[in-house]
JSON list of C-alpha atoms in Angstrom, two decimals:
[
{"chain": "A", "resi": 1, "resn": "MET", "atom": "CA", "xyz": [-35.00, -5.03, -19.81]},
{"chain": "A", "resi": 2, "resn": "SER", "atom": "CA", "xyz": [-33.82, -2.89, -22.91]},
{"chain": "A", "resi": 3, "resn": "ASN", "atom": "CA", "xyz": [-30.61, -2.36, -23.68]},
{"chain": "A", "resi": 4, "resn": "GLU", "atom": "CA", "xyz": [-30.20, 1.47, -22.52]},
{"chain": "A", "resi": 5, "resn": "GLY", "atom": "CA", "xyz": [-32.19, 0.65, -19.47]},
{"chain": "A", "resi": 6, "resn": "LYS", "atom": "CA", "xyz": [-29.39, -1.91, -18.66]},
{"chain": "A", "resi": 7, "resn": "LYS", "atom": "CA", "xyz": [-26.75, 1.05, -19.03]},
{"chain": "A", "resi": 8, "resn": "ASN", "atom": "CA", "xyz": [-29.13, 3.23, -17.33]},
{"chain": "A", "resi": 9, "resn": "LYS", "atom": "CA", "xyz": [-29.34, 0.89, -14.16]},
{"chain": "A", "resi": 10, "resn": "ASN", "atom": "CA", "xyz": [-25.19, 0.44, -14.04]},
{"chain": "A", "resi": 11, "resn": "LYS", "atom": "CA", "xyz": [-24.89, 4.39, -14.43]},
{"chain": "A", "resi": 12, "resn": "ASN", "atom": "CA", "xyz": [-26.75, 4.73, -11.50]},
{"chain": "A", "resi": 13, "resn": "ASP", "atom": "CA", "xyz": [-25.36, 2.08, -9.44]},
{"chain": "A", "resi": 14, "resn": "LYS", "atom": "CA", "xyz": [-21.95, 3.21, -10.10]},
{"chain": "A", "resi": 15, "resn": "LYS", "atom": "CA", "xyz": [-23.51, 6.30, -9.04]},
{"chain": "A", "resi": 16, "resn": "ASP", "atom": "CA", "xyz": [-24.88, 4.72, -5.43]},
{"chain": "A", "resi": 17, "resn": "ILE", "atom": "CA", "xyz": [-21.59, 3.23, -4.97]},
{"chain": "A", "resi": 18, "resn": "ASP", "atom": "CA", "xyz": [-19.61, 6.58, -5.36]},
{"chain": "A", "resi": 19, "resn": "ASP", "atom": "CA", "xyz": [-22.42, 8.00, -3.21]},
{"chain": "A", "resi": 20, "resn": "LEU", "atom": "CA", "xyz": [-21.40, 6.15, -0.31]},
{"chain": "A", "resi": 21, "resn": "SER", "atom": "CA", "xyz": [-18.22, 4.83, -0.96]},
{"chain": "A", "resi": 22, "resn": "ILE", "atom": "CA", "xyz": [-15.21, 6.67, 1.42]},
{"chain": "A", "resi": 23, "resn": "LYS", "atom": "CA", "xyz": [-12.64, 8.52, -0.28]},
{"chain": "A", "resi": 24, "resn": "CYS", "atom": "CA", "xyz": [-9.04, 7.80, -0.01]},
{"chain": "A", "resi": 25, "resn": "LYS", "atom": "CA", "xyz": [-6.41, 9.55, -2.05]},
{"chain": "A", "resi": 26, "resn": "VAL", "atom": "CA", "xyz": [-3.36, 7.53, -2.20]},
{"chain": "A", "resi": 27, "resn": "VAL", "atom": "CA", "xyz": [0.14, 9.51, -3.65]},
{"chain": "A", "resi": 28, "resn": "LEU", "atom": "CA", "xyz": [2.48, 7.32, -5.33]},
{"chain": "A", "resi": 29, "resn": "ILE", "atom": "CA", "xyz": [6.07, 8.26, -5.55]},
{"chain": "A", "resi": 30, "resn": "GLY", "atom": "CA", "xyz": [9.76, 7.45, -6.41]},
{"chain": "A", "resi": 31, "resn": "LYS", "atom": "CA", "xyz": [12.20, 7.95, -9.39]},
{"chain": "A", "resi": 32, "resn": "SER", "atom": "CA", "xyz": [11.64, 7.37, -13.11]},
{"chain": "A", "resi": 33, "resn": "THR", "atom": "CA", "xyz": [11.26, 3.31, -14.20]},
{"chain": "A", "resi": 34, "resn": "VAL", "atom": "CA", "xyz": [10.88, 2.03, -11.22]},
{"chain": "A", "resi": 35, "resn": "GLY", "atom": "CA", "xyz": [7.00, 0.41, -11.72]},
{"chain": "A", "resi": 36, "resn": "LYS", "atom": "CA", "xyz": [4.70, 3.41, -10.13]},
{"chain": "A", "resi": 37, "resn": "THR", "atom": "CA", "xyz": [2.36, 3.23, -13.29]},
{"chain": "A", "resi": 38, "resn": "SER", "atom": "CA", "xyz": [2.73, -0.28, -13.96]},
{"chain": "A", "resi": 39, "resn": "ILE", "atom": "CA", "xyz": [1.61, -1.11, -10.54]},
{"chain": "A", "resi": 40, "resn": "ILE", "atom": "CA", "xyz": [-1.32, 1.36, -11.05]},
{"chain": "A", "resi": 41, "resn": "LEU", "atom": "CA", "xyz": [-2.76, -0.22, -14.34]},
{"chain": "A", "resi": 42, "resn": "ARG", "atom": "CA", "xyz": [-2.16, -3.57, -12.88]},
{"chain": "A", "resi": 43, "resn": "TYR", "atom": "CA", "xyz": [-4.09, -2.29, -9.84]},
{"chain": "A", "resi": 44, "resn": "THR", "atom": "CA", "xyz": [-6.84, -1.16, -11.74]},
{"chain": "A", "resi": 45, "resn": "SER", "atom": "CA", "xyz": [-7.42, -2.63, -15.20]},
{"chain": "A", "resi": 46, "resn": "ASN", "atom": "CA", "xyz": [-5.25, -6.31, -14.21]},
{"chain": "A", "resi": 47, "resn": "VAL", "atom": "CA", "xyz": [-3.25, -5.07, -17.08]},
{"chain": "A", "resi": 48, "resn": "PHE", "atom": "CA", "xyz": [1.00, -5.02, -17.65]},
{"chain": "A", "resi": 49, "resn": "ARG", "atom": "CA", "xyz": [2.94, -3.34, -20.41]},
{"chain": "A", "resi": 50, "resn": "GLU", "atom": "CA", "xyz": [6.48, -4.52, -21.14]},
{"chain": "A", "resi": 51, "resn": "THR", "atom": "CA", "xyz": [7.51, -0.81, -22.10]},
{"chain": "A", "resi": 52, "resn": "SER", "atom": "CA", "xyz": [5.79, 2.54, -21.21]},
{"chain": "A", "resi": 53, "resn": "LEU", "atom": "CA", "xyz": [6.27, 6.33, -21.00]},
{"chain": "A", "resi": 54, "resn": "SER", "atom": "CA", "xyz": [7.22, 8.28, -18.48]},
{"chain": "A", "resi": 55, "resn": "THR", "atom": "CA", "xyz": [4.25, 10.01, -16.31]},
{"chain": "A", "resi": 56, "resn": "GLN", "atom": "CA", "xyz": [4.43, 13.75, -17.48]},
{"chain": "A", "resi": 57, "resn": "GLY", "atom": "CA", "xyz": [3.75, 15.58, -14.36]},
{"chain": "A", "resi": 58, "resn": "ALA", "atom": "CA", "xyz": [0.78, 13.34, -13.05]},
{"chain": "A", "resi": 59, "resn": "ASN", "atom": "CA", "xyz": [-1.56, 10.76, -13.62]},
{"chain": "A", "resi": 60, "resn": "PHE", "atom": "CA", "xyz": [-4.87, 10.31, -12.04]},
{"chain": "A", "resi": 61, "resn": "VAL", "atom": "CA", "xyz": [-7.30, 7.23, -11.69]},
{"chain": "A", "resi": 62, "resn": "THR", "atom": "CA", "xyz": [-9.62, 5.13, -9.36]},
{"chain": "A", "resi": 63, "resn": "LYS", "atom": "CA", "xyz": [-11.25, 1.99, -8.05]},
{"chain": "A", "resi": 64, "resn": "ASN", "atom": "CA", "xyz": [-14.01, 1.55, -5.57]},
{"chain": "A", "resi": 65, "resn": "VAL", "atom": "CA", "xyz": [-13.23, -1.50, -3.55]},
{"chain": "A", "resi": 66, "resn": "TYR", "atom": "CA", "xyz": [-15.48, -3.37, -0.91]},
{"chain": "A", "resi": 67, "resn": "PHE", "atom": "CA", "xyz": [-13.73, -4.10, 2.85]},
{"chain": "A", "resi": 68, "resn": "PRO", "atom": "CA", "xyz": [-16.54, -6.64, 3.99]},
{"chain": "A", "resi": 69, "resn": "GLU", "atom": "CA", "xyz": [-15.34, -6.43, 7.44]},
{"chain": "A", "resi": 70, "resn": "TYR", "atom": "CA", "xyz": [-15.64, -2.87, 8.18]},
{"chain": "A", "resi": 71, "resn": "LYS", "atom": "CA", "xyz": [-18.95, -2.63, 5.31]},
{"chain": "A", "resi": 72, "resn": "LYS", "atom": "CA", "xyz": [-17.41, -0.40, 3.87]},
{"chain": "A", "resi": 73, "resn": "THR", "atom": "CA", "xyz": [-16.10, 1.02, 0.07]},
{"chain": "A", "resi": 74, "resn": "ILE", "atom": "CA", "xyz": [-12.97, 2.75, -0.43]},
{"chain": "A", "resi": 75, "resn": "LYS", "atom": "CA", "xyz": [-13.47, 4.65, -3.23]},
{"chain": "A", "resi": 76, "resn": "PHE", "atom": "CA", "xyz": [-8.60, 4.99, -4.11]},
{"chain": "A", "resi": 77, "resn": "GLU", "atom": "CA", "xyz": [-8.13, 8.12, -5.91]},
{"chain": "A", "resi": 78, "resn": "ILE", "atom": "CA", "xyz": [-4.85, 7.28, -7.19]},
{"chain": "A", "resi": 79, "resn": "TRP", "atom": "CA", "xyz": [-2.28, 9.61, -7.88]},
{"chain": "A", "resi": 80, "resn": "ASP", "atom": "CA", "xyz": [0.62, 8.81, -10.24]},
{"chain": "A", "resi": 81, "resn": "THR", "atom": "CA", "xyz": [3.46, 11.30, -10.26]},
{"chain": "A", "resi": 82, "resn": "ALA", "atom": "CA", "xyz": [6.53, 11.90, -12.58]},
{"chain": "A", "resi": 83, "resn": "GLY", "atom": "CA", "xyz": [9.95, 10.46, -11.14]},
{"chain": "A", "resi": 84, "resn": "GLN", "atom": "CA", "xyz": [12.02, 13.39, -12.76]},
{"chain": "A", "resi": 85, "resn": "GLU", "atom": "CA", "xyz": [14.03, 15.42, -10.89]},
{"chain": "A", "resi": 86, "resn": "ARG", "atom": "CA", "xyz": [12.43, 18.29, -12.72]},
{"chain": "A", "resi": 87, "resn": "PHE", "atom": "CA", "xyz": [9.16, 17.48, -11.73]},
{"chain": "A", "resi": 88, "resn": "ARG", "atom": "CA", "xyz": [10.16, 17.27, -7.95]},
{"chain": "A", "resi": 89, "resn": "SER", "atom": "CA", "xyz": [9.32, 20.45, -7.02]},
{"chain": "A", "resi": 90, "resn": "LEU", "atom": "CA", "xyz": [5.31, 19.60, -8.30]},
{"chain": "A", "resi": 91, "resn": "ALA", "atom": "CA", "xyz": [4.54, 16.91, -6.07]},
{"chain": "A", "resi": 92, "resn": "LYS", "atom": "CA", "xyz": [3.81, 18.43, -3.24]},
{"chain": "A", "resi": 93, "resn": "MET", "atom": "CA", "xyz": [0.50, 19.75, -5.09]},
{"chain": "A", "resi": 94, "resn": "PHE", "atom": "CA", "xyz": [-0.29, 15.68, -4.95]},
{"chain": "A", "resi": 95, "resn": "TYR", "atom": "CA", "xyz": [0.93, 14.71, -1.71]},
{"chain": "A", "resi": 96, "resn": "ASN", "atom": "CA", "xyz": [-1.06, 17.43, -0.13]},
{"chain": "A", "resi": 97, "resn": "ASN", "atom": "CA", "xyz": [-4.11, 16.48, 1.56]},
{"chain": "A", "resi": 98, "resn": "ALA", "atom": "CA", "xyz": [-3.35, 12.78, 0.52]},
{"chain": "A", "resi": 99, "resn": "SER", "atom": "CA", "xyz": [-4.67, 10.09, 2.86]},
{"chain": "A", "resi": 100, "resn": "ALA", "atom": "CA", "xyz": [-1.61, 7.80, 2.14]},
{"chain": "A", "resi": 101, "resn": "CYS", "atom": "CA", "xyz": [2.05, 7.42, 0.12]},
{"chain": "A", "resi": 102, "resn": "ILE", "atom": "CA", "xyz": [3.64, 5.09, -1.20]},
{"chain": "A", "resi": 103, "resn": "LEU", "atom": "CA", "xyz": [7.43, 4.98, -1.73]},
{"chain": "A", "resi": 104, "resn": "VAL", "atom": "CA", "xyz": [8.25, 2.58, -4.70]},
{"chain": "A", "resi": 105, "resn": "TYR", "atom": "CA", "xyz": [11.81, 1.44, -5.31]},
{"chain": "A", "resi": 106, "resn": "ASP", "atom": "CA", "xyz": [13.16, -0.94, -7.89]},
{"chain": "A", "resi": 107, "resn": "ILE", "atom": "CA", "xyz": [15.21, -3.46, -5.65]},
{"chain": "A", "resi": 108, "resn": "THR", "atom": "CA", "xyz": [17.85, -3.64, -8.98]},
{"chain": "A", "resi": 109, "resn": "TYR", "atom": "CA", "xyz": [18.45, 0.10, -8.29]},
{"chain": "A", "resi": 110, "resn": "ARG", "atom": "CA", "xyz": [20.03, 0.93, -5.43]},
{"chain": "A", "resi": 111, "resn": "GLU", "atom": "CA", "xyz": [20.07, 4.49, -5.94]},
{"chain": "A", "resi": 112, "resn": "SER", "atom": "CA", "xyz": [15.95, 4.64, -6.22]},
{"chain": "A", "resi": 113, "resn": "PHE", "atom": "CA", "xyz": [15.67, 3.14, -2.68]},
{"chain": "A", "resi": 114, "resn": "GLU", "atom": "CA", "xyz": [18.35, 5.60, -1.37]},
{"chain": "A", "resi": 115, "resn": "ASP", "atom": "CA", "xyz": [16.22, 7.94, -2.64]},
{"chain": "A", "resi": 116, "resn": "ILE", "atom": "CA", "xyz": [13.66, 6.93, -0.49]},
{"chain": "A", "resi": 117, "resn": "LYS", "atom": "CA", "xyz": [15.60, 7.16, 2.68]},
{"chain": "A", "resi": 118, "resn": "ASN", "atom": "CA", "xyz": [17.46, 10.61, 2.08]},
{"chain": "A", "resi": 119, "resn": "PHE", "atom": "CA", "xyz": [15.10, 12.18, 0.20]},
{"chain": "A", "resi": 120, "resn": "TRP", "atom": "CA", "xyz": [11.57, 11.68, -0.02]},
{"chain": "A", "resi": 121, "resn": "ILE", "atom": "CA", "xyz": [10.97, 10.61, 3.89]},
{"chain": "A", "resi": 122, "resn": "PRO", "atom": "CA", "xyz": [11.95, 14.02, 5.48]},
{"chain": "A", "resi": 123, "resn": "GLU", "atom": "CA", "xyz": [10.82, 15.49, 2.13]},
{"chain": "A", "resi": 124, "resn": "LEU", "atom": "CA", "xyz": [7.31, 14.06, 3.51]},
{"chain": "A", "resi": 125, "resn": "ARG", "atom": "CA", "xyz": [7.74, 14.28, 7.45]},
{"chain": "A", "resi": 126, "resn": "GLU", "atom": "CA", "xyz": [8.16, 17.92, 6.64]},
{"chain": "A", "resi": 127, "resn": "ASN", "atom": "CA", "xyz": [5.28, 18.65, 4.09]},
{"chain": "A", "resi": 128, "resn": "THR", "atom": "CA", "xyz": [2.07, 16.00, 5.28]},
{"chain": "A", "resi": 129, "resn": "GLN", "atom": "CA", "xyz": [0.23, 15.46, 8.40]},
{"chain": "A", "resi": 130, "resn": "ASP", "atom": "CA", "xyz": [1.28, 13.43, 11.19]},
{"chain": "A", "resi": 131, "resn": "ASP", "atom": "CA", "xyz": [-1.52, 10.47, 10.67]},
{"chain": "A", "resi": 132, "resn": "ILE", "atom": "CA", "xyz": [-0.47, 10.22, 6.57]},
{"chain": "A", "resi": 133, "resn": "ILE", "atom": "CA", "xyz": [-0.56, 5.94, 5.88]},
{"chain": "A", "resi": 134, "resn": "LEU", "atom": "CA", "xyz": [2.98, 5.57, 4.98]},
{"chain": "A", "resi": 135, "resn": "ALA", "atom": "CA", "xyz": [3.74, 2.31, 2.34]},
{"chain": "A", "resi": 136, "resn": "ILE", "atom": "CA", "xyz": [7.27, 1.25, 0.79]},
{"chain": "A", "resi": 137, "resn": "ALA", "atom": "CA", "xyz": [6.73, -0.77, -2.10]},
{"chain": "A", "resi": 138, "resn": "GLY", "atom": "CA", "xyz": [10.19, -2.45, -3.56]},
{"chain": "A", "resi": 139, "resn": "ASN", "atom": "CA", "xyz": [9.07, -3.20, -7.03]},
{"chain": "A", "resi": 140, "resn": "LYS", "atom": "CA", "xyz": [9.84, -5.57, -9.53]},
{"chain": "A", "resi": 141, "resn": "CYS", "atom": "CA", "xyz": [11.11, -8.55, -6.96]},
{"chain": "A", "resi": 142, "resn": "ASP", "atom": "CA", "xyz": [9.82, -10.65, -10.35]},
{"chain": "A", "resi": 143, "resn": "ASN", "atom": "CA", "xyz": [13.52, -9.69, -11.06]},
{"chain": "A", "resi": 144, "resn": "TYR", "atom": "CA", "xyz": [15.29, -11.08, -7.65]},
{"chain": "A", "resi": 145, "resn": "ALA", "atom": "CA", "xyz": [17.94, -12.43, -8.91]},
{"chain": "A", "resi": 146, "resn": "ASN", "atom": "CA", "xyz": [19.29, -9.17, -9.96]},
{"chain": "A", "resi": 147, "resn": "GLU", "atom": "CA", "xyz": [18.39, -7.04, -6.40]},
{"chain": "A", "resi": 148, "resn": "THR", "atom": "CA", "xyz": [20.74, -4.74, -4.77]},
{"chain": "A", "resi": 149, "resn": "VAL", "atom": "CA", "xyz": [18.28, -3.90, -2.11]},
{"chain": "A", "resi": 150, "resn": "ASN", "atom": "CA", "xyz": [17.77, -7.13, -0.35]},
{"chain": "A", "resi": 151, "resn": "ASP", "atom": "CA", "xyz": [14.67, -7.78, 1.69]},
{"chain": "A", "resi": 152, "resn": "ASN", "atom": "CA", "xyz": [15.60, -6.44, 5.44]},
{"chain": "A", "resi": 153, "resn": "GLU", "atom": "CA", "xyz": [16.69, -3.43, 4.51]},
{"chain": "A", "resi": 154, "resn": "GLY", "atom": "CA", "xyz": [13.40, -2.56, 3.00]},
{"chain": "A", "resi": 155, "resn": "LYS", "atom": "CA", "xyz": [11.99, -4.25, 5.72]},
{"chain": "A", "resi": 156, "resn": "ALA", "atom": "CA", "xyz": [14.18, -1.92, 8.29]},
{"chain": "A", "resi": 157, "resn": "LEU", "atom": "CA", "xyz": [13.50, 1.48, 6.53]},
{"chain": "A", "resi": 158, "resn": "ALA", "atom": "CA", "xyz": [9.46, 0.46, 6.74]},
{"chain": "A", "resi": 159, "resn": "LYS", "atom": "CA", "xyz": [9.96, -0.19, 10.89]},
{"chain": "A", "resi": 160, "resn": "GLU", "atom": "CA", "xyz": [11.64, 2.53, 10.97]},
{"chain": "A", "resi": 161, "resn": "ILE", "atom": "CA", "xyz": [8.98, 4.67, 9.44]},
{"chain": "A", "resi": 162, "resn": "ASN", "atom": "CA", "xyz": [6.05, 2.43, 10.97]},
{"chain": "A", "resi": 163, "resn": "ALA", "atom": "CA", "xyz": [5.05, 2.11, 7.25]},
{"chain": "A", "resi": 164, "resn": "ILE", "atom": "CA", "xyz": [3.51, -1.08, 5.34]},
{"chain": "A", "resi": 165, "resn": "TYR", "atom": "CA", "xyz": [5.89, -2.75, 3.67]},
{"chain": "A", "resi": 166, "resn": "MET", "atom": "CA", "xyz": [5.82, -5.32, 0.43]},
{"chain": "A", "resi": 167, "resn": "ARG", "atom": "CA", "xyz": [7.60, -6.40, -2.24]},
{"chain": "A", "resi": 168, "resn": "THR", "atom": "CA", "xyz": [5.48, -6.25, -5.44]},
{"chain": "A", "resi": 169, "resn": "SER", "atom": "CA", "xyz": [5.73, -7.13, -8.93]},
{"chain": "A", "resi": 170, "resn": "ALA", "atom": "CA", "xyz": [3.09, -5.61, -11.33]},
{"chain": "A", "resi": 171, "resn": "LYS", "atom": "CA", "xyz": [5.10, -7.78, -13.96]},
{"chain": "A", "resi": 172, "resn": "LEU", "atom": "CA", "xyz": [3.91, -10.47, -11.95]},
{"chain": "A", "resi": 173, "resn": "ASN", "atom": "CA", "xyz": [0.91, -9.21, -10.13]},
{"chain": "A", "resi": 174, "resn": "SER", "atom": "CA", "xyz": [2.43, -10.38, -6.56]},
{"chain": "A", "resi": 175, "resn": "SER", "atom": "CA", "xyz": [1.43, -8.48, -3.76]},
{"chain": "A", "resi": 176, "resn": "ILE", "atom": "CA", "xyz": [-0.44, -5.20, -5.58]},
{"chain": "A", "resi": 177, "resn": "ASP", "atom": "CA", "xyz": [-3.55, -6.33, -4.02]},
{"chain": "A", "resi": 178, "resn": "GLU", "atom": "CA", "xyz": [-2.65, -7.17, -0.89]},
{"chain": "A", "resi": 179, "resn": "LEU", "atom": "CA", "xyz": [-0.35, -3.74, -0.73]},
{"chain": "A", "resi": 180, "resn": "PHE", "atom": "CA", "xyz": [-3.72, -1.44, -1.18]},
{"chain": "A", "resi": 181, "resn": "ASN", "atom": "CA", "xyz": [-6.18, -4.04, 0.58]},
{"chain": "A", "resi": 182, "resn": "SER", "atom": "CA", "xyz": [-3.66, -3.26, 4.07]},
{"chain": "A", "resi": 183, "resn": "ILE", "atom": "CA", "xyz": [-3.42, 0.89, 2.90]},
{"chain": "A", "resi": 184, "resn": "GLY", "atom": "CA", "xyz": [-7.03, 0.11, 3.04]},
{"chain": "A", "resi": 185, "resn": "ASN", "atom": "CA", "xyz": [-7.22, -2.24, 6.50]},
{"chain": "A", "resi": 186, "resn": "LYS", "atom": "CA", "xyz": [-5.39, 1.47, 7.87]},
{"chain": "A", "resi": 187, "resn": "PHE", "atom": "CA", "xyz": [-7.22, 3.84, 6.44]},
{"chain": "A", "resi": 188, "resn": "LEU", "atom": "CA", "xyz": [-10.43, 2.52, 8.06]},
{"chain": "A", "resi": 189, "resn": "ASN", "atom": "CA", "xyz": [-8.70, 1.60, 11.23]},
{"chain": "A", "resi": 190, "resn": "PRO", "atom": "CA", "xyz": [-5.73, 3.43, 12.23]},
{"chain": "A", "resi": 191, "resn": "ASP", "atom": "CA", "xyz": [-4.98, 0.76, 15.17]},
{"chain": "A", "resi": 192, "resn": "PHE", "atom": "CA", "xyz": [-4.90, -2.23, 12.17]},
{"chain": "A", "resi": 193, "resn": "GLU", "atom": "CA", "xyz": [-1.21, -3.36, 12.77]},
{"chain": "A", "resi": 194, "resn": "ILE", "atom": "CA", "xyz": [0.86, -3.86, 10.20]},
{"chain": "A", "resi": 195, "resn": "LYS", "atom": "CA", "xyz": [2.87, -7.20, 10.31]},
{"chain": "A", "resi": 196, "resn": "SER", "atom": "CA", "xyz": [4.12, -6.77, 6.92]},
{"chain": "A", "resi": 197, "resn": "ASN", "atom": "CA", "xyz": [7.48, -5.21, 7.73]},
{"chain": "A", "resi": 198, "resn": "LEU", "atom": "CA", "xyz": [8.10, -8.19, 10.71]},
{"chain": "A", "resi": 199, "resn": "THR", "atom": "CA", "xyz": [11.23, -10.46, 10.07]},
{"chain": "A", "resi": 200, "resn": "LYS", "atom": "CA", "xyz": [10.49, -13.88, 9.87]},
{"chain": "A", "resi": 201, "resn": "GLU", "atom": "CA", "xyz": [11.90, -14.36, 13.63]},
{"chain": "A", "resi": 202, "resn": "GLU", "atom": "CA", "xyz": [10.13, -11.80, 14.78]},
{"chain": "A", "resi": 203, "resn": "LEU", "atom": "CA", "xyz": [6.55, -13.18, 13.45]},
{"chain": "A", "resi": 204, "resn": "ARG", "atom": "CA", "xyz": [7.70, -16.49, 14.34]},
{"chain": "A", "resi": 205, "resn": "GLU", "atom": "CA", "xyz": [8.34, -14.77, 18.33]},
{"chain": "A", "resi": 206, "resn": "LYS", "atom": "CA", "xyz": [4.76, -13.03, 17.55]},
{"chain": "A", "resi": 207, "resn": "SER", "atom": "CA", "xyz": [3.28, -15.91, 16.99]},
{"chain": "A", "resi": 208, "resn": "GLU", "atom": "CA", "xyz": [4.61, -18.01, 19.95]},
{"chain": "A", "resi": 209, "resn": "GLU", "atom": "CA", "xyz": [3.32, -14.85, 22.05]},
{"chain": "A", "resi": 210, "resn": "LEU", "atom": "CA", "xyz": [0.08, -15.24, 20.76]},
{"chain": "A", "resi": 211, "resn": "ARG", "atom": "CA", "xyz": [0.27, -19.35, 21.41]},
{"chain": "A", "resi": 212, "resn": "ARG", "atom": "CA", "xyz": [0.92, -18.69, 24.86]},
{"chain": "A", "resi": 213, "resn": "GLU", "atom": "CA", "xyz": [-1.57, -15.60, 25.49]},
{"chain": "A", "resi": 214, "resn": "GLN", "atom": "CA", "xyz": [-4.13, -18.85, 24.56]},
{"chain": "A", "resi": 215, "resn": "ILE", "atom": "CA", "xyz": [-3.19, -21.60, 26.36]},
{"chain": "A", "resi": 216, "resn": "LYS", "atom": "CA", "xyz": [-2.70, -18.76, 29.30]},
{"chain": "A", "resi": 217, "resn": "LEU", "atom": "CA", "xyz": [-6.25, -17.96, 28.72]},
{"chain": "A", "resi": 218, "resn": "ASN", "atom": "CA", "xyz": [-7.90, -21.70, 28.07]},
{"chain": "A", "resi": 219, "resn": "ASN", "atom": "CA", "xyz": [-6.48, -22.32, 31.37]},
{"chain": "A", "resi": 220, "resn": "LYS", "atom": "CA", "xyz": [-8.44, -19.69, 32.99]},
{"chain": "A", "resi": 221, "resn": "ASN", "atom": "CA", "xyz": [-11.82, -21.06, 31.46]},
{"chain": "A", "resi": 222, "resn": "LYS", "atom": "CA", "xyz": [-11.11, -24.64, 32.71]},
{"chain": "A", "resi": 223, "resn": "LYS", "atom": "CA", "xyz": [-10.66, -23.64, 36.07]},
{"chain": "A", "resi": 224, "resn": "ARG", "atom": "CA", "xyz": [-13.81, -21.56, 36.39]},
{"chain": "A", "resi": 225, "resn": "LYS", "atom": "CA", "xyz": [-15.75, -24.54, 34.62]},
{"chain": "A", "resi": 226, "resn": "LYS", "atom": "CA", "xyz": [-14.56, -26.64, 37.42]},
{"chain": "A", "resi": 227, "resn": "CYS", "atom": "CA", "xyz": [-15.62, -24.36, 39.92]},
{"chain": "A", "resi": 228, "resn": "CYS", "atom": "CA", "xyz": [-19.07, -24.11, 38.92]}
]
């Protein structure tokens, strides 16, 4: 096949994927410098830059992801919003009709966490649809030695608003894919269970509960076999 033919084939393949994919609009919100742009850049291009210019207004990128469990492809339409306060009034334009919103804070920057808790969550509750998927990303976890917001605080806030929770690091590429995969699973299956906001104790309890249920089920099956 000629180079021209290969180019045309690739274009057609991409068009086919776009036509069959389900669009999911995701908006990232949070203070300036918390790493929203870095998260998006890592997720869409697998690139990390130590320094980057602050977003002015908003930026937009897309990424197609196939979810084999549902045999569906999601086209994530990802919006990166400016974190400076002077742009806050513009944010409504971007999270309006969004399928999901990722609230990003820097674990070493307490004010960025308080801003999410005291401003953005009430703002989203008032101006978005009830079924919007919420996620909280405690970013820059590679710098955990200097944290001012501990993991349990992030999980507690996420549980309070029934949000997906991840500690992320764009620098180390930690939990970035998992964050968007969880959003995708919740988008395709509203009953998808959010476990990322559970404490270790709660996860252990849940695991023990499932183990007991499995033992009961096995015992029932054994009794049925005996009576036959």
